Structure formats: structure tokens, C-alpha cells
Coordinates of C-alpha atoms and ligand atoms in Angstrom, one line a residue:
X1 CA 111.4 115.0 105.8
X2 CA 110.2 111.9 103.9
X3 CA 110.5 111.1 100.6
X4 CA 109.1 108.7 98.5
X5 CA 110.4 104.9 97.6
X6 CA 110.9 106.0 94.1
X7 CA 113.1 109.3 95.5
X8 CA 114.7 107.3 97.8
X9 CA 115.8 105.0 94.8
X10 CA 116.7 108.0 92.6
X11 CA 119.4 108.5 95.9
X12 CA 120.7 105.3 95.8
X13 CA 121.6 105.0 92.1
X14 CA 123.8 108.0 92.7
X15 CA 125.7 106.2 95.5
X16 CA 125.6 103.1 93.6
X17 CA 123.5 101.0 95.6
X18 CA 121.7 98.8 93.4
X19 CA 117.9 98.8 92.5
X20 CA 115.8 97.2 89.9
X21 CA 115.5 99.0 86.7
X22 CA 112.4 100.9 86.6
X23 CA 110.7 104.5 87.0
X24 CA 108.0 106.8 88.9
X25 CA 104.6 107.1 87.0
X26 CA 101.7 109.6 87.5
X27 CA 99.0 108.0 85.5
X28 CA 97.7 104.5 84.1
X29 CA 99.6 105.3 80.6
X30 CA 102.5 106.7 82.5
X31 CA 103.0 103.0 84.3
X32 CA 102.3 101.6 80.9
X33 CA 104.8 103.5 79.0
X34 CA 107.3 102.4 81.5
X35 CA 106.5 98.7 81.5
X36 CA 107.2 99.1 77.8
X37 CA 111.1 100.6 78.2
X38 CA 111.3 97.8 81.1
X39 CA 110.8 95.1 78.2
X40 CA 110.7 92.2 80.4
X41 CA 108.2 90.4 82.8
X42 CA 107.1 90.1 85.6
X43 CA 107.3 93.7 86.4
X44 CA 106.3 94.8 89.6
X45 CA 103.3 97.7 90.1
X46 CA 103.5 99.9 93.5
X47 CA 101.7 102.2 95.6
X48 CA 103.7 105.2 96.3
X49 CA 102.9 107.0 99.5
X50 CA 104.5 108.1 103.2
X51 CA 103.7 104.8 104.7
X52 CA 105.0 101.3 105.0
X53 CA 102.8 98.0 105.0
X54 CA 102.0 98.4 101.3
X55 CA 102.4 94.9 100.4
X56 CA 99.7 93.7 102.8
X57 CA 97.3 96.1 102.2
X58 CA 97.4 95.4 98.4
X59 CA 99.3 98.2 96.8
X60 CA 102.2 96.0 95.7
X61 CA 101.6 94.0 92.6
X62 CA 103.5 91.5 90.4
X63 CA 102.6 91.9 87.2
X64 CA 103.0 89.0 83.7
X65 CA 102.2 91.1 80.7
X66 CA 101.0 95.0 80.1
X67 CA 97.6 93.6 80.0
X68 CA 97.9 93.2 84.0
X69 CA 100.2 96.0 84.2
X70 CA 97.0 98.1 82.9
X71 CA 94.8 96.0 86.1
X72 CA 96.9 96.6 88.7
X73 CA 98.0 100.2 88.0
X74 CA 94.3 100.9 87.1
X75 CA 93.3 99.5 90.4
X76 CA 96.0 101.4 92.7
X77 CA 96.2 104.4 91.0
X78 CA 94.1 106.6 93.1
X79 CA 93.3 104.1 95.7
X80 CA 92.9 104.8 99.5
X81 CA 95.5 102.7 100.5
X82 CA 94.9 101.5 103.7
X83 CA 98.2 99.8 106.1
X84 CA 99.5 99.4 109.5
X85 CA 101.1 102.5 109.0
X86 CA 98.6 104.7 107.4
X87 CA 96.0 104.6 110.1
X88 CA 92.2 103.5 109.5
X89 CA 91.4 106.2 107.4
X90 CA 94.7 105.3 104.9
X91 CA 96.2 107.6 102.2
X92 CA 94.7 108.0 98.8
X93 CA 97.5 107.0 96.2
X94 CA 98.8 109.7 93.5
X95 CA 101.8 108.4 92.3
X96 CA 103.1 104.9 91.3
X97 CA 106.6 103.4 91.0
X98 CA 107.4 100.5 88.4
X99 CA 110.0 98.1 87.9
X100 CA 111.3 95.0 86.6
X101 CA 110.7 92.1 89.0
X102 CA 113.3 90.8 91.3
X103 CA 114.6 86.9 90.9
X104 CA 114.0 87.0 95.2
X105 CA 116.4 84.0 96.5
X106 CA 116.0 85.6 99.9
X107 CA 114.7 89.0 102.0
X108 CA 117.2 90.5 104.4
X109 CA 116.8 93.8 106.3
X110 CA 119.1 96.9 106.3
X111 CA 119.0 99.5 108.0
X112 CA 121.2 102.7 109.7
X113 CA 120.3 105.0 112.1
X114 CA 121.9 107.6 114.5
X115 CA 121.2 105.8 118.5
X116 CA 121.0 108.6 120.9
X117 CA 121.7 106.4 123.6
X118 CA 125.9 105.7 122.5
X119 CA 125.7 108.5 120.2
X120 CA 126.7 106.7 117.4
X121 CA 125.6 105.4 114.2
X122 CA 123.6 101.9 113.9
X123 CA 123.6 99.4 111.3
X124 CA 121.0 96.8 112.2
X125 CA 120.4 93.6 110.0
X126 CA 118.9 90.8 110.0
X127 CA 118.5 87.6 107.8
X128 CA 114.5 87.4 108.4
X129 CA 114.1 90.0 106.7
X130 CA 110.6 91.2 104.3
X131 CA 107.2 92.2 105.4
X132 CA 107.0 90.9 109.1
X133 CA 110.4 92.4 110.3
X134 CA 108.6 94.3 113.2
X135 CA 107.6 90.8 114.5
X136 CA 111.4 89.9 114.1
X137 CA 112.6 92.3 116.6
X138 CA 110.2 92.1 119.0
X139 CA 109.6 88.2 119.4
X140 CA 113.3 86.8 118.3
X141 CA 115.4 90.2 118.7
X142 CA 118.2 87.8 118.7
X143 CA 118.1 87.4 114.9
X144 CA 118.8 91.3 114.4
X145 CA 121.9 92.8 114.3
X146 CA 123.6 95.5 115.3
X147 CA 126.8 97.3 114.8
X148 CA 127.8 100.4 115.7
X149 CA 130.0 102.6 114.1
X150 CA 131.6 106.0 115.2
X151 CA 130.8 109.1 113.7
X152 CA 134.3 110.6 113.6
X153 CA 135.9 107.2 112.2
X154 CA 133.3 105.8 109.6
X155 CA 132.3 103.0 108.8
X156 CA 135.4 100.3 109.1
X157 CA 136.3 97.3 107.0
X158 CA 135.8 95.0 109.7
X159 CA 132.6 96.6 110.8
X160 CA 131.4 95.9 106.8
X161 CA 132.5 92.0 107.5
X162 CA 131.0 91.6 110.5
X163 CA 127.1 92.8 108.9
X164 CA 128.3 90.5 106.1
X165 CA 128.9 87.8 108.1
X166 CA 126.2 88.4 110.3
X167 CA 123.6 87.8 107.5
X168 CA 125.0 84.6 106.5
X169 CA 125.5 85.6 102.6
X170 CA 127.0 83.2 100.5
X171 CA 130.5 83.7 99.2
X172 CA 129.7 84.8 95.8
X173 CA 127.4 87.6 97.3
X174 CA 129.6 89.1 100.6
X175 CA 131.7 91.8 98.1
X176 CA 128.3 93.1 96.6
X177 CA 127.0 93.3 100.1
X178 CA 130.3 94.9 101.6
X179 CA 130.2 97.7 98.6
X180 CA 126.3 97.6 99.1
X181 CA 126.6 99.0 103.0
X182 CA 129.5 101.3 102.2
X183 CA 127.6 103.7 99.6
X184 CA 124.7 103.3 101.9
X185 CA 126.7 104.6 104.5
X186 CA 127.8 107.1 102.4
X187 CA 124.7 108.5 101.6
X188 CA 123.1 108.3 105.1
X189 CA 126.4 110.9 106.5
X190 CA 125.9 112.6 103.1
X191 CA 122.8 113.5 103.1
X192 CA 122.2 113.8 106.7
X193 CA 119.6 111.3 107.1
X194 CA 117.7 110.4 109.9
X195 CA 116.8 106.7 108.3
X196 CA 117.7 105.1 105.5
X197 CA 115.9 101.2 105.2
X198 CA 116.0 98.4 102.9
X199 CA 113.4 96.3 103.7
X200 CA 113.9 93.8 101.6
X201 CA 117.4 93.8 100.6
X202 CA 117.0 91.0 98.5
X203 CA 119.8 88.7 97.8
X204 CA 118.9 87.3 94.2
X205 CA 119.2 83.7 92.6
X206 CA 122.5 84.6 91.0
X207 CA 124.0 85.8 94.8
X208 CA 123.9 89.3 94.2
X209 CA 122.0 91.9 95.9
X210 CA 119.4 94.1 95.4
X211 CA 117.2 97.0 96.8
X212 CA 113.8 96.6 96.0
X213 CA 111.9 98.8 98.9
X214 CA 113.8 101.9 99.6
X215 CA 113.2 104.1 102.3
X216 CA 115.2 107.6 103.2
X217 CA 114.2 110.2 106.0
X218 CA 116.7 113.1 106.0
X219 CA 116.4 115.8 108.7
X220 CA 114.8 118.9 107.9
X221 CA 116.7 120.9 110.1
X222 CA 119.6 119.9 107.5
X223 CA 117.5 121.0 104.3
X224 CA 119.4 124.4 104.0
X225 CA 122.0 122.3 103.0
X226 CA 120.7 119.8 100.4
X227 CA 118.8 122.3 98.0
X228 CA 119.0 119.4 95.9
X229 CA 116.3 116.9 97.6
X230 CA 114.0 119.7 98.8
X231 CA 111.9 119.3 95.8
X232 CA 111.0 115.7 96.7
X233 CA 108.8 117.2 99.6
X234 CA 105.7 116.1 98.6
X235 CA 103.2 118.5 100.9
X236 CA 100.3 116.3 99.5
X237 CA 101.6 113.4 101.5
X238 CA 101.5 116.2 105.1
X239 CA 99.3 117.6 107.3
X240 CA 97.5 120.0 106.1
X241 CA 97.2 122.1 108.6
X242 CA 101.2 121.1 109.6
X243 CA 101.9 122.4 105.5
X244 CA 99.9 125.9 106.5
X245 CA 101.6 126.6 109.3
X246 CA 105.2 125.8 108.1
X247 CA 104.3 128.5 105.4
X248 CA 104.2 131.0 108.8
X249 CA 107.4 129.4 110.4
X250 CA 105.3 128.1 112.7
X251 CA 105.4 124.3 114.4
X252 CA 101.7 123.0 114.6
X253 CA 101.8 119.4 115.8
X254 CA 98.5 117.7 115.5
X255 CA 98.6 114.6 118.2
X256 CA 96.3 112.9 116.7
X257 CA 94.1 111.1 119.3
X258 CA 90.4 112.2 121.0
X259 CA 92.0 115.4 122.6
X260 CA 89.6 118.6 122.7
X261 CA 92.0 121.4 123.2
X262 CA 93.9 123.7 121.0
X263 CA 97.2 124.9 122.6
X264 CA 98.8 127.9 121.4
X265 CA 102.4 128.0 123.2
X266 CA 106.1 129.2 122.6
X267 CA 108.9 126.3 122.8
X268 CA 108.4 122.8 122.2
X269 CA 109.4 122.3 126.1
X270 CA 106.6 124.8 127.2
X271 CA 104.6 123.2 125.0
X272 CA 105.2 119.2 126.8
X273 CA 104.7 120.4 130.3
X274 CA 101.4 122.4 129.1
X275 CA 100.2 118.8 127.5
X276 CA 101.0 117.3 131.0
X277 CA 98.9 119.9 132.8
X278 CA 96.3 119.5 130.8
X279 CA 96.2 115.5 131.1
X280 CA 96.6 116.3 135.1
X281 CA 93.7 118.6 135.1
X282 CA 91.8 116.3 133.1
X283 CA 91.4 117.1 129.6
X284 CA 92.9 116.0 126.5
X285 CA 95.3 118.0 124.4
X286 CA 94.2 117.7 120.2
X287 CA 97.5 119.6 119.2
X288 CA 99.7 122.1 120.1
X289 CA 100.9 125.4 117.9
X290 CA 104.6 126.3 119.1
X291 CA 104.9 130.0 118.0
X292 CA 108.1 130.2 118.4
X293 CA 110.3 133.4 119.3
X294 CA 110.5 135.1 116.2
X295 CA 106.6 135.8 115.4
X296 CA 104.7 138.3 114.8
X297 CA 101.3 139.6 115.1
X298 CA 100.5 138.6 111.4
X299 CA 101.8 135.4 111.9
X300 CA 100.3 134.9 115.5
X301 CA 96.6 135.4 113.7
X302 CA 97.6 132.9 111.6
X303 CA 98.3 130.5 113.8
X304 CA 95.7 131.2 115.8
X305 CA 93.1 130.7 112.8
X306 CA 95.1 127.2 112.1
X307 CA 93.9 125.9 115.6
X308 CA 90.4 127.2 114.9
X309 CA 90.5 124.8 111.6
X310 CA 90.9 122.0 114.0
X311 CA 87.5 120.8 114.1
X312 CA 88.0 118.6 116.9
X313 CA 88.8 121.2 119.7
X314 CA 86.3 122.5 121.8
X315 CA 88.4 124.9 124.1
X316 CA 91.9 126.8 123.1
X317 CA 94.7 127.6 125.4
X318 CA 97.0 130.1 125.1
X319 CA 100.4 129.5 127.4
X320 CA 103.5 131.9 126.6
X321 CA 106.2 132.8 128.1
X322 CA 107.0 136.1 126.7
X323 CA 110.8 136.5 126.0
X324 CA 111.8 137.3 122.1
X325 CA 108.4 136.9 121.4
X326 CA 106.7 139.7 123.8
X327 CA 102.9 139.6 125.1
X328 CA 101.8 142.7 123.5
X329 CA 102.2 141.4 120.4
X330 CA 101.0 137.9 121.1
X331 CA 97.5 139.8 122.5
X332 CA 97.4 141.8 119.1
X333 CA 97.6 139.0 116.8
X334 CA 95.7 136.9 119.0
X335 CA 92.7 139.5 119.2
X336 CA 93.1 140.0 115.1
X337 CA 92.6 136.5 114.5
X338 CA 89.9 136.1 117.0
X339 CA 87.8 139.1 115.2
X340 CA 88.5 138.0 111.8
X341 CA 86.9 135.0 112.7
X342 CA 84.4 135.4 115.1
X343 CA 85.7 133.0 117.9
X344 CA 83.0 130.8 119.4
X345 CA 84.6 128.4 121.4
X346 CA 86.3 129.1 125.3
X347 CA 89.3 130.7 125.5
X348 CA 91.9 130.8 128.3
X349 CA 94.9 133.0 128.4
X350 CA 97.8 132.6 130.5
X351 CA 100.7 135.1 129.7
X352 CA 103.9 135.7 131.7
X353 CA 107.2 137.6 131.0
X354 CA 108.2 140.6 128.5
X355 CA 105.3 143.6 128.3
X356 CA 102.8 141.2 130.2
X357 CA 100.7 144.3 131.6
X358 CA 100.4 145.7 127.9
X359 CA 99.2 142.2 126.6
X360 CA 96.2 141.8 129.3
X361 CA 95.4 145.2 128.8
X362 CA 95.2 144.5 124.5
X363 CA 93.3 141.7 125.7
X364 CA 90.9 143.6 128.2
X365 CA 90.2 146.4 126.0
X366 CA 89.7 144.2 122.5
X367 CA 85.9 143.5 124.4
X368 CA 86.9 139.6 123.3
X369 CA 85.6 137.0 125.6
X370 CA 88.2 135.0 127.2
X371 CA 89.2 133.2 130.5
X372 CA 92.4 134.5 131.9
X373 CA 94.5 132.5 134.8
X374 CA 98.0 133.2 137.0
X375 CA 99.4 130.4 136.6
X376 CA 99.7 127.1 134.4
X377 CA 98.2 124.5 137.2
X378 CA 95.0 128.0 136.9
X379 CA 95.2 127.5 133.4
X380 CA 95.1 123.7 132.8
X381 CA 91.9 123.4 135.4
X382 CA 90.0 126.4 133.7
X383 CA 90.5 124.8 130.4
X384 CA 89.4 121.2 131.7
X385 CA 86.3 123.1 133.0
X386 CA 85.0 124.7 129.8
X387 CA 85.5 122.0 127.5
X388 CA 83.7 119.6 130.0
Ligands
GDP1 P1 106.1 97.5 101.8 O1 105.1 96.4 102.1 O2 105.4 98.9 101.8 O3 107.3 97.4 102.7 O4 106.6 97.3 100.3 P2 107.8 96.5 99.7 O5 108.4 97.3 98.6 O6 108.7 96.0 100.7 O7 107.1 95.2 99.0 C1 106.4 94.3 99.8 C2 106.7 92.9 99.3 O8 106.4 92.7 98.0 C3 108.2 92.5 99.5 O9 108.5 92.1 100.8 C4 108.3 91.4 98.4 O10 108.0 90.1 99.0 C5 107.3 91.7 97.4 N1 107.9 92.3 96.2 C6 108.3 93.6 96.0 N2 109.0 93.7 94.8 C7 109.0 92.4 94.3 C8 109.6 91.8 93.1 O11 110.3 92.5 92.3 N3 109.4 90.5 92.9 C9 108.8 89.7 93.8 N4 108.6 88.4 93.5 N5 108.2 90.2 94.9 C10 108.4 91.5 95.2
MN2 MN1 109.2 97.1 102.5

């Protein structure tokens, strides 16, 4: 799950990581108000959305006096904010975050992360830090760091010295950094996070430090266990197909690209190795809906009307493997969706596994148009064909 900069910030002040003083705002007079308790100037105005790159697409502003606190929160209030990380069509802005302005001596980068690959934790760091990191550790990977610590001992003393040192701090600002990492640490293990970055982690005039971008992923998977945070989902911000189909326990992945076909499947593994066939046969998958085992009929139509939204799809294929999740009941909800809303577009169905007769005879005898096929390598070529 993502959470907002301003969440993320509301995270760190509980694990005493330092931030700027400052607060979320949900209107003009909201950002206003705030600027008023800050008290001082500059004061900075920013864009609060899913999506990095905010600074260079304009939705980061410094601003002297309330007069162009008013200009700037006027102007990215409700923007469409548009960054590397948004995409072309960019993210319309709903909520804004203000705070006093930082006395910036220097921008470093933070970050942890779990690495699959030595199945540890990883601090990485890096003195060039600020708004063109991603160019840092592709063209001069040499000036990022990385330590990595062991789950099962924590983060060590040594390990805290040797980011310090790695960033080249001055003396006066190494025990703020060390204390720094720690709670960050802290709250990564804590909170089960998935990434928590500070980009920039700004080391101010008077050597201290300071976190003035803030961001926190925490694993969804964990959410049963941090009731606490689930009310910084911010569905607004998702899908919204992907927030319909969560509301059904259902995984709809939207890929994104030029793809024309609708894939209704159970398991995310089914569901790669159906995208491959596809691409083999030579089509182009627009999403996939993993069902799961545990649905139902009800849910099933639901689903299936979900891929239907998706106005991109020409064709839809339907690939299960029926195990928890039995064919006959796939074919039921499958036919209720498809007569509740009049399906107009080529369907093939390839079903194997638990009650398969029953479901191809639901099928059959529903009077529904559809392609059926034996086998997946059938299935991928019939679909290529029809949305051709
Ligand atoms: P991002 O572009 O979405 O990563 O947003 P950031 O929060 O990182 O802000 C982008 C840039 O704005 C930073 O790299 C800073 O250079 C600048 N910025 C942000 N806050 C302040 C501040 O308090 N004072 C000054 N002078 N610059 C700031
Ligand atoms: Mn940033």
C-alpha cells in the first residue's frame, strides 16, 4: 500500500525522525490556515499524490509571504499533476502538504529496502542525493551505497557508522544521522514496509538533519496487522477498477500498455504463463482478473463485469484451472454476468480440473455465444484470432 508524503511524515514523527514543522491541507484556506500556525517564511507548498517527480513538474513551491502561499496553493490545488512517475495523462491533485522551509546545506538520499537476492535488508545512500538520484545510480552507481543488514540481528552500530561515514557528514551532524537511520529502521521492521525513502534527506546549515520528502510503502499483505495505517489508503489515488475488484477479493491487474484482451484466470502463476501465450500467439494482454480460489458465483459475475468496464479489450479469455474454485461455478457466474450485461465482444473459454463436464455443460446450455478450446496453446491462438 502507498501512503501519502504527509502520512509518511505523520510515521516518522512517531519514530522520531525529524521533519519540518508543518501539516496536510484539503483546500486553499486549509494551506492558508497552516502557513499562519507555521509563522515563519519561506514556507514550502506541495502537491500530494502517489507519484514522485513533483518538483519538476511544478507541484513543489517555495513560498515568501501568505500572499504567495494563496498563488501557489491556488495553482496546485486541483491541478493535473503531470511527472515522470505519473504517466502522460498525470494525477489530478486533492490534497496538499505545507511546511516551513528547510535551511538546505546539502541533499543526501536514504533509503531501506528488503533485497531478495541476499535476503536481507538494504540501506542504500548516497551523498548526490535530490531530484536526479535515478541518474545517480545508473550513470555513477559508484556514489551510492549500500549496506546490508540481517534481519535476525538488526541494524548494528558499526553498520550505522559505516552509512554515516559513507555520506561524508560533518562531525557536528554524524549523531543526528546515526539516531536518524536507527528509528528509520525501526519503523521500516515495524511497520513492515516494503520502502521507506528520504529523498532529500537534507543536512541543514546548522549540521543537522532533516526529512523533507518522505516516502513509505508498507505491504498490504501485512495490513491485518497495522489497523492503525489502514485509514491512510487513499482509493482516490488507485485504480479504479483495481478498488472494485478488491471490494470482491478479487486481484485485477490492469497492465497498462496497447493490450486488447481481458483475461479472467485463477493464480497469479496461471495468470503469467496465460500472458505468455497470448504474446506467443500474437496478441496483447490489457489485464488480467486472478479469481482466486475462494470465489463464488456472485463474485465471479463481478469480476467478469470489471473486465467488460475495460474499454480497451476487444476479446476476453477465460483460463481456470478448477481446484477450490470448481468449474461449475465459474460457468454460473460467468453466464450471470454475461446476461446481465449483454456481452458483445468474443469470448473464449478454456476450463480444466474439478466438475469440468458440469461447467461446459452451464456453458452449452446458457445459449451464450462463446469459443471454447482444449488446451491453453488452443486457447491463446483462438483469442489472437478474434480480436485480429
Ligand atoms: P519530489 O520531486 O516529488 O521528490 O518532491 P520533493 O519533496 O523531493 O521536493 C523536490 C525538491 O524541492 C527537493 O529536492 C528540494 O530541492 C526542493 N524543496 C523541497 N522542500 C524544500 C524546502 O523546504 N526548501 C527548499 N529550499 N527547497 C525545498
Ligand atoms: Mn523527493
Amino acid at each position: 500500500m502507498k501512503i501519502h508524503e504527509y502520512q509518511a511524515k505523520e510515521l516518522f514523527k512517531k519514530f522520531s525522525v525529524p521533519v519540518p514543522r508543518g501539516g496536510p491541507a484539503f483546500s486553499v484556506e486549509e494551506a492558508l490556515k497552516v502557513a499562519e500556525v507555521i509563522g515563519t517564511f519561506p514556507v514550502v507548498v506541495k502537491a500530494q499524490i502517489h507519484a514522485g517527480g513533483r518538483g519538476k513538474g511544478g507541484g513543489v513551491k517555495l513560498a515568501h509571504s501568505l500572499d504567495e502561499v494563496k498563488t501557489h496553493a491556488k495553482k496546485i490545488y486541483g491541478m493535473n499533476l503531470v511527472t515522470k512517475q505519473t504517466g502522460p495523462e498525470g494525477k489530478q491533485v486533492n490534497r496538499l502538504l505545507v511546511e516551513q522551509g528547510c535551511n538546505i546545506a546539502k541533499e543526501l538520499y536514504l533509503s531501506i529496502l528488503p533485497d531478495r537476492e541476499s535476503a536481507k535488508i538494504v540501506i542504500m545512500a548516497s551523498e548526490a542525493g535530490g531530484m536526479d538520484i535515478e541518474e545517480v545510480a545508473e550513470k555513477t552507481p559508484e556514489k551510492l551505497i549500500k549496506v546490508y543488514v540481517d534481519p535476525l540481528l538488526g541494524i548494528q552500530p558499526f553498520q550505522l557508522g559505516e552509512v554515516a561515514f559513507g555520506l561524508n557528514l560533518p562531525k557536528p551532524a554524524i549523531k543526528p544521522f546515526k539516531a536518524l537511520l536507527k528509528n528509520l529502521y525501526t519503523l521500516f521492521t515495524t511497520y513492515d514496509c516494503s520502502l521507506v525513502e528520504i529523498n532529500p534527506l537534507v543536512l541543514t546549515k546548522d549540521d543537522d538533519v532533516c526529512a523533507i520528502d518522505a516516502k513509505v510503502d508498507i505491504d498490504s499483505n501485512a495490513l491485518y496487522r497495522h489497523k492503525d495505517v489502514i485509514e491512510y489508503r487513499d482509493t482516490e489515488e488507485e485504480d479504479p477498477l483495481e478498488v472494485e475488484a478488491s471490494k470482491f477479493n478479487l486481484n485485477y491487474i490492469n497492465l497498462g500498455g496497447k493490450g486488447t484482451v481481458g483475461n479472467m484466470v485463477n493464480g497469479a502463476g496461471l495468470a503469467m504463463a496465460t500472458m505468455d501465450a497470448i504474446k506467443a500467439a500474437g496478441a496483447e494482454p490489457a489485464n488480467f482478473l486472478d479469481v482466486g480460489g475462494g470465489a463464488n458465483a456472485e463474485s465471479i459475475a463481478n469480476g467478469f463485469k470489471i473486465l467488460l468496464s475495460d474499454k480497451n479489450i476487444k476479446g476476453i479469455l477465460i483460463n481456470i484451472f478448477g481446484g477450490i474454485l470448481r468449474c461449475d461455478v465459474l460457468a454460473q457466474g460467468v453466464v450471470q454476468a454475461a446476461k446481465e450485461t449483454g456481452l458483445k465482444i468474443p469470448l473464449v473459454v478454456r476450463m480444466e480440473g474439478t466438475n469440468v463436464e458440469e461447467g461446459k455443460r452451464i456453458l452449452k446450455e446458457s445459449g451464450l455465444s462463446m469459443i471454447t478450446a482444449n488446451n491453453l496453446k488452443d486457447a491463446s491462438e483462438k483469442i489472437a484470432e478474434a480480436v485480429s
